[in-house]
Short mmCIF file of N, CA and C in Angstrom, two decimals:
data_model
loop_
_atom_site.label_atom_id
_atom_site.label_comp_id
_atom_site.label_asym_id
_atom_site.label_seq_id
_atom_site.Cartn_x
_atom_site.Cartn_y
_atom_site.Cartn_z
N UNK A 224 15.94 2.56 4.60
CA UNK A 224 14.81 2.96 4.00
C UNK A 224 14.54 2.31 2.57
N UNK A 225 13.23 2.10 2.06
CA UNK A 225 12.84 1.09 0.93
C UNK A 225 13.30 2.18 0.05
N UNK A 226 13.86 1.50 -1.46
CA UNK A 226 14.36 2.60 -2.63
C UNK A 226 12.92 2.21 -3.58
N UNK A 227 12.60 1.14 -3.48
CA UNK A 227 11.35 1.06 -4.42
C UNK A 227 10.59 -0.40 -3.81
N UNK A 228 9.40 -0.64 -4.74
CA UNK A 228 8.73 -1.76 -4.32
C UNK A 228 7.69 -1.95 -5.73
N UNK A 229 7.75 -3.23 -6.08
CA UNK A 229 7.03 -3.64 -7.08
C UNK A 229 6.20 -5.02 -6.78
N UNK A 230 4.60 -4.76 -7.12
CA UNK A 230 3.63 -6.28 -6.56
C UNK A 230 3.83 -6.75 -8.07
N UNK A 231 4.80 -7.89 -8.21
CA UNK A 231 4.81 -9.10 -9.02
C UNK A 231 3.87 -9.87 -9.38
N UNK A 232 3.05 -9.81 -8.49
CA UNK A 232 2.04 -11.11 -8.65
C UNK A 232 0.70 -11.04 -7.74
N UNK A 233 -0.39 -11.49 -8.26
CA UNK A 233 -1.52 -11.12 -7.17
C UNK A 233 -2.56 -12.70 -7.50
N UNK A 234 -2.74 -13.55 -6.25
CA UNK A 234 -3.27 -14.62 -6.68
C UNK A 234 -4.50 -14.94 -5.71
N UNK A 235 -5.13 -16.00 -6.02
CA UNK A 235 -6.20 -16.57 -4.71
C UNK A 235 -6.03 -17.47 -4.24
N UNK A 236 -5.94 -17.84 -3.00
CA UNK A 236 -5.90 -19.32 -2.92
C UNK A 236 -6.89 -19.52 -1.59
N UNK A 237 -6.46 -19.90 -0.28
CA UNK A 237 -7.55 -19.92 0.88
C UNK A 237 -7.93 -18.22 0.84
N UNK A 238 -6.83 -17.51 0.64
CA UNK A 238 -7.13 -15.85 0.81
C UNK A 238 -6.39 -15.35 -0.37
N UNK A 239 -6.23 -14.22 -0.44
CA UNK A 239 -5.47 -13.12 -1.09
C UNK A 239 -4.15 -13.24 -0.72
N UNK A 240 -3.24 -13.29 -1.74
CA UNK A 240 -1.95 -13.68 -1.49
C UNK A 240 -1.04 -12.55 -2.57
N UNK A 241 -0.32 -11.65 -2.40
CA UNK A 241 -0.11 -11.16 -3.27
C UNK A 241 1.99 -10.99 -2.98
N UNK A 242 2.54 -10.90 -4.08
CA UNK A 242 3.72 -11.20 -3.98
C UNK A 242 4.61 -10.03 -4.43
N UNK A 243 5.70 -9.48 -3.78
CA UNK A 243 6.06 -8.24 -4.12
C UNK A 243 7.54 -8.27 -4.00
N UNK A 244 8.40 -7.36 -4.90
CA UNK A 244 9.42 -7.34 -4.65
C UNK A 244 9.95 -6.03 -4.13
N UNK A 245 10.73 -6.34 -2.70
CA UNK A 245 11.14 -4.49 -2.31
C UNK A 245 12.75 -4.64 -2.37
N UNK A 246 13.21 -3.03 -2.84
CA UNK A 246 14.49 -3.31 -3.16
C UNK A 246 15.18 -2.16 -2.05
N UNK A 247 15.84 -2.13 -1.12
CA UNK A 247 16.01 -1.46 -0.29
C UNK A 247 17.78 -0.59 -0.50
N UNK A 248 17.62 0.24 0.28
CA UNK A 248 19.10 1.09 0.22
C UNK A 248 20.24 0.25 0.56
N UNK A 249 20.11 0.12 1.92
CA UNK A 249 21.73 -0.50 2.33
C UNK A 249 21.05 -1.89 2.88
N UNK A 250 22.32 -2.77 2.57
CA UNK A 250 21.83 -4.49 3.34
C UNK A 250 21.99 -4.05 4.68
N UNK A 251 21.94 -3.21 5.69
CA UNK A 251 21.78 -3.24 7.01
C UNK A 251 20.53 -2.57 7.47
N UNK A 252 19.89 -2.37 6.53
CA UNK A 252 18.76 -1.51 6.74
C UNK A 252 17.31 -2.02 6.63
N UNK A 253 16.59 -2.14 7.92
CA UNK A 253 15.64 -2.93 8.34
C UNK A 253 14.49 -2.81 8.60
N UNK A 254 14.31 -0.98 8.17
CA UNK A 254 13.13 -0.22 8.09
C UNK A 254 11.94 -0.72 7.16
N UNK A 255 11.27 -1.66 7.26
CA UNK A 255 10.29 -1.94 6.30
C UNK A 255 8.94 -2.57 7.12
N UNK A 256 7.75 -1.54 7.23
CA UNK A 256 6.68 -1.97 7.79
C UNK A 256 5.52 -1.57 6.48
N UNK A 257 4.94 -2.67 6.14
CA UNK A 257 4.38 -2.79 5.08
C UNK A 257 2.77 -2.19 5.46
N UNK A 258 1.81 -1.48 4.78
CA UNK A 258 0.62 -1.31 4.95
C UNK A 258 -0.07 -1.43 3.96
N UNK A 259 -1.47 -2.12 3.66
CA UNK A 259 -1.77 -2.40 2.08
C UNK A 259 -3.74 -1.76 2.65
N UNK A 260 -3.85 -1.14 1.58
CA UNK A 260 -5.52 -0.72 1.82
C UNK A 260 -5.86 -0.56 0.38
N UNK A 261 -7.38 -0.96 0.32
CA UNK A 261 -7.97 -0.80 -1.13
C UNK A 261 -8.76 0.21 -1.39
N UNK A 262 -8.99 1.09 -2.39
CA UNK A 262 -10.03 1.80 -2.59
C UNK A 262 -10.45 1.46 -4.07
N UNK A 263 -11.83 1.49 -3.82
CA UNK A 263 -12.07 0.95 -5.47
C UNK A 263 -12.03 -0.37 -5.65
N UNK A 264 -11.09 -0.65 -7.02
CA UNK A 264 -10.54 -2.07 -6.98
C UNK A 264 -9.07 -1.66 -7.21
N UNK A 265 -8.52 -0.85 -6.55
CA UNK A 265 -6.99 -0.91 -6.49
C UNK A 265 -6.33 -0.83 -5.30
N UNK A 266 -5.73 -1.98 -5.14
CA UNK A 266 -4.87 -2.83 -4.04
C UNK A 266 -3.75 -1.44 -4.25
N UNK A 267 -3.45 -0.97 -2.72
CA UNK A 267 -2.13 -0.11 -2.64
C UNK A 267 -1.27 -0.56 -1.55
N UNK A 268 0.26 -0.82 -1.71
CA UNK A 268 1.06 -1.08 -0.76
C UNK A 268 2.20 -0.15 -0.87
N UNK A 269 2.28 0.05 0.43
CA UNK A 269 3.14 1.18 0.99
C UNK A 269 4.13 0.85 1.92
N UNK A 270 4.94 1.84 2.40
CA UNK A 270 5.71 1.80 3.56
C UNK A 270 5.48 2.67 4.40
N UNK A 271 5.19 2.41 5.77
CA UNK A 271 4.61 3.21 6.59
C UNK A 271 5.92 3.96 6.87
N UNK A 272 5.41 5.74 6.96
CA UNK A 272 6.14 6.62 6.80
C UNK A 272 6.83 6.85 5.77
N UNK A 273 6.94 6.53 4.46
CA UNK A 273 7.61 6.89 3.19
C UNK A 273 6.24 6.84 2.38
N UNK A 274 6.42 7.93 2.03
CA UNK A 274 5.38 8.60 0.76
C UNK A 274 5.66 7.75 -0.70
N UNK A 275 7.36 7.76 -0.53
CA UNK A 275 7.83 7.53 -1.87
C UNK A 275 7.58 6.08 -2.37
N UNK A 276 7.86 5.29 -1.67
CA UNK A 276 7.57 3.77 -1.94
C UNK A 276 6.35 3.47 -1.79
N UNK A 277 5.40 3.38 -3.02
CA UNK A 277 4.24 3.07 -3.18
C UNK A 277 4.14 2.16 -4.32
N UNK A 278 3.07 1.21 -4.54
CA UNK A 278 3.00 0.40 -5.70
C UNK A 278 1.38 -0.15 -5.92
N UNK A 279 0.74 0.19 -6.62
CA UNK A 279 -0.73 -0.11 -6.66
C UNK A 279 -0.79 -1.24 -7.73
N UNK A 280 -1.91 -1.99 -7.97
CA UNK A 280 -2.44 -3.03 -8.90
C UNK A 280 -4.11 -3.01 -8.84
N UNK A 281 -4.39 -3.01 -10.12
CA UNK A 281 -5.74 -3.32 -10.37
C UNK A 281 -6.36 -5.02 -9.98
N UNK A 282 -7.30 -4.62 -9.21
CA UNK A 282 -7.98 -6.26 -8.55
C UNK A 282 -9.10 -6.83 -9.87
N UNK A 283 -9.21 -8.13 -10.02
CA UNK A 283 -10.28 -8.60 -10.67
C UNK A 283 -11.30 -8.76 -9.62
N UNK A 284 -12.70 -9.06 -10.25
CA UNK A 284 -14.03 -9.22 -9.44
C UNK A 284 -13.79 -10.41 -8.38
N UNK A 285 -13.02 -11.89 -8.80
CA UNK A 285 -12.84 -12.68 -8.04
C UNK A 285 -11.68 -12.23 -6.57
N UNK A 286 -10.47 -11.36 -7.00
CA UNK A 286 -9.29 -11.04 -6.31
C UNK A 286 -10.30 -10.06 -4.93
N UNK A 287 -10.96 -9.47 -5.67
CA UNK A 287 -11.57 -8.25 -5.08
C UNK A 287 -12.73 -8.65 -3.75
N UNK A 288 -13.73 -9.77 -4.34
CA UNK A 288 -14.39 -10.19 -3.37
C UNK A 288 -13.66 -11.24 -2.18
N UNK A 289 -12.68 -11.88 -2.51
CA UNK A 289 -11.90 -12.86 -1.43
C UNK A 289 -11.17 -11.77 -0.35
N UNK A 290 -10.85 -10.66 -0.93
CA UNK A 290 -10.31 -9.33 -0.02
C UNK A 290 -11.15 -8.70 1.15
N UNK A 291 -12.23 -8.63 0.27
CA UNK A 291 -13.45 -8.25 0.72
C UNK A 291 -13.91 -9.14 2.14
N UNK A 292 -13.96 -10.37 1.93
CA UNK A 292 -14.41 -11.17 2.51
C UNK A 292 -13.59 -11.37 3.90
N UNK A 293 -12.39 -11.74 3.44
CA UNK A 293 -11.41 -11.90 4.82
C UNK A 293 -10.52 -10.59 5.43
N UNK A 294 -11.14 -9.71 4.54
CA UNK A 294 -10.11 -8.59 5.28
C UNK A 294 -8.50 -8.38 5.59
N UNK A 295 -7.99 -9.55 5.12
CA UNK A 295 -6.60 -9.57 4.99
C UNK A 295 -6.03 -10.02 4.16
N UNK A 296 -4.70 -10.25 3.81
CA UNK A 296 -4.28 -11.06 2.31
C UNK A 296 -2.65 -11.34 3.03
N UNK A 297 -2.27 -12.18 2.17
CA UNK A 297 -0.75 -12.85 2.72
C UNK A 297 0.02 -12.36 1.53
N UNK A 298 1.23 -11.49 2.24
CA UNK A 298 1.91 -10.84 1.65
C UNK A 298 3.48 -11.32 1.50
N UNK A 299 3.85 -11.76 0.57
CA UNK A 299 4.98 -12.78 -0.07
C UNK A 299 6.31 -11.61 -0.32
N UNK A 300 7.35 -11.27 0.49
CA UNK A 300 8.26 -10.43 0.04
C UNK A 300 9.79 -11.00 -0.15
N UNK A 301 10.30 -10.22 -1.71
CA UNK A 301 11.52 -10.70 -1.83
C UNK A 301 12.88 -9.25 -1.86
N UNK A 302 13.25 -9.57 -0.72
CA UNK A 302 14.01 -8.40 -0.27
C UNK A 302 15.30 -8.34 -1.21
N UNK A 303 15.68 -7.19 -1.96
CA UNK A 303 16.91 -7.33 -2.75
C UNK A 303 17.75 -6.04 -2.15
N UNK A 304 18.87 -5.75 -2.74
CA UNK A 304 19.69 -4.71 -2.43
C UNK A 304 20.79 -4.21 -3.48
N UNK A 305 20.63 -3.35 -4.41
CA UNK A 305 21.43 -3.40 -5.47
C UNK A 305 22.81 -3.00 -5.01
N UNK A 306 23.70 -3.86 -6.03
CA UNK A 306 24.99 -3.60 -5.88
C UNK A 306 25.45 -4.44 -4.36
N UNK A 307 24.76 -5.32 -3.70
CA UNK A 307 24.93 -5.73 -2.56
C UNK A 307 25.95 -7.01 -2.52
N UNK A 308 25.91 -7.71 -3.59
CA UNK A 308 26.58 -9.16 -4.17
C UNK A 308 27.49 -8.49 -4.76
N UNK A 309 27.82 -7.57 -5.76
CA UNK A 309 28.48 -7.63 -6.90
C UNK A 309 28.28 -8.85 -7.99
N UNK A 310 29.39 -8.89 -8.88
CA UNK A 310 29.25 -9.78 -10.16
C UNK A 310 29.96 -11.11 -9.68
N UNK A 311 28.92 -12.16 -9.68
CA UNK A 311 29.66 -13.62 -9.18
C UNK A 311 30.74 -13.95 -10.44
N UNK A 312 31.93 -13.83 -10.52
CA UNK A 312 32.77 -14.07 -11.67
C UNK A 312 33.17 -15.43 -11.57
N UNK A 313 33.21 -16.14 -11.02
CA UNK A 313 33.36 -18.01 -11.20
C UNK A 313 32.18 -18.92 -10.53
N UNK A 314 31.12 -18.43 -11.44
CA UNK A 314 30.00 -19.17 -11.69
C UNK A 314 29.86 -20.81 -11.86
N UNK A 315 29.89 -21.84 -11.58
CA UNK A 315 29.68 -23.37 -12.18
C UNK A 315 28.70 -23.20 -13.01
N UNK A 316 28.77 -23.69 -14.15
CA UNK A 316 28.11 -24.02 -15.36
C UNK A 316 26.46 -24.76 -14.80
N UNK A 317 26.99 -26.19 -14.33
CA UNK A 317 25.96 -26.70 -14.20
C UNK A 317 25.75 -26.74 -12.68
N UNK A 318 24.98 -26.18 -11.64
CA UNK A 318 25.14 -26.53 -10.52
C UNK A 318 24.91 -27.61 -9.35
N UNK A 319 24.07 -28.44 -10.36
CA UNK A 319 23.68 -29.80 -10.05
C UNK A 319 24.56 -30.79 -9.62
N UNK A 320 25.79 -30.71 -10.65
CA UNK A 320 26.89 -31.72 -10.50
C UNK A 320 28.03 -30.79 -9.83
N UNK A 321 27.80 -29.65 -9.28
CA UNK A 321 29.14 -29.39 -8.55
C UNK A 321 28.94 -29.42 -7.18
N UNK A 322 29.89 -29.73 -6.21
CA UNK A 322 30.00 -30.14 -5.00
C UNK A 322 30.29 -28.33 -4.14
N UNK A 323 31.00 -27.42 -4.96
CA UNK A 323 30.42 -26.09 -4.21
C UNK A 323 30.34 -25.16 -4.87
N UNK A 324 28.99 -25.79 -5.47
CA UNK A 324 28.25 -24.81 -6.31
C UNK A 324 27.93 -23.57 -5.70
N UNK A 325 27.91 -22.20 -6.10
CA UNK A 325 27.47 -21.09 -5.39
C UNK A 325 26.61 -20.19 -5.95
N UNK A 326 25.96 -20.00 -5.23
CA UNK A 326 24.20 -19.12 -5.07
C UNK A 326 24.21 -18.05 -4.53
N UNK A 327 23.95 -17.00 -4.86
CA UNK A 327 23.35 -15.69 -4.15
C UNK A 327 22.29 -15.71 -2.98
N UNK A 328 22.46 -15.12 -1.99
CA UNK A 328 21.57 -15.27 -1.20
C UNK A 328 19.96 -14.59 -1.52
N UNK A 329 18.74 -15.14 -1.45
CA UNK A 329 17.58 -14.19 -1.60
C UNK A 329 16.80 -14.45 -0.51
N UNK A 330 16.72 -13.25 0.76
CA UNK A 330 16.16 -13.06 1.58
C UNK A 330 14.73 -12.90 1.02
N UNK A 331 13.89 -13.67 1.65
CA UNK A 331 12.00 -13.62 1.53
C UNK A 331 11.58 -13.40 2.86
N UNK A 332 10.35 -13.03 2.68
CA UNK A 332 9.27 -12.54 3.90
C UNK A 332 8.30 -13.11 3.68
N UNK A 333 7.20 -13.48 4.57
CA UNK A 333 5.95 -13.94 4.44
C UNK A 333 5.30 -13.15 5.79
N UNK A 334 4.15 -12.67 5.54
CA UNK A 334 3.30 -11.90 6.74
C UNK A 334 1.83 -11.99 6.07
N UNK A 335 0.99 -11.79 7.09
CA UNK A 335 -0.53 -11.66 7.01
C UNK A 335 -0.40 -10.61 7.20
N UNK A 336 -1.35 -9.45 6.26
CA UNK A 336 -1.84 -8.05 6.86
C UNK A 336 -3.10 -7.75 6.78
N UNK A 337 -3.44 -7.12 7.77
CA UNK A 337 -5.26 -6.62 7.51
C UNK A 337 -5.32 -5.74 6.37
N UNK A 338 -6.26 -5.81 6.00
CA UNK A 338 -6.69 -4.59 4.81
C UNK A 338 -7.34 -3.38 5.57
N UNK A 339 -6.88 -2.06 4.77
CA UNK A 339 -7.99 -0.96 5.46
C UNK A 339 -8.83 -0.60 3.98
N UNK A 340 -10.30 -0.99 4.20
CA UNK A 340 -10.80 -0.40 2.90
C UNK A 340 -11.92 0.75 2.74
#
């Protein structure tokens, strides 16, 4: 299940683009079905079947007009699980020069969602 969600950025390119950060309860949990709707100028992102994980953001006039025109948006999600990776203790100071540089995984996901208004 989704622990929490946060919309980090909303922008307009060819269509409305929403960046979100989603925190999951467990690394093996794949239950994420995003739904988006607009009431007035407020865009709401929620997980289907989960009333606790909801986030909203106010849209300006350009963003609202783009959303109303297309009736869809591009959702870019960065997933995270608290405590999954632990603490990296032997991190290389300058990762550009190290042959065995270590970086933590950053799972990302991109999709196009229909808007309900």
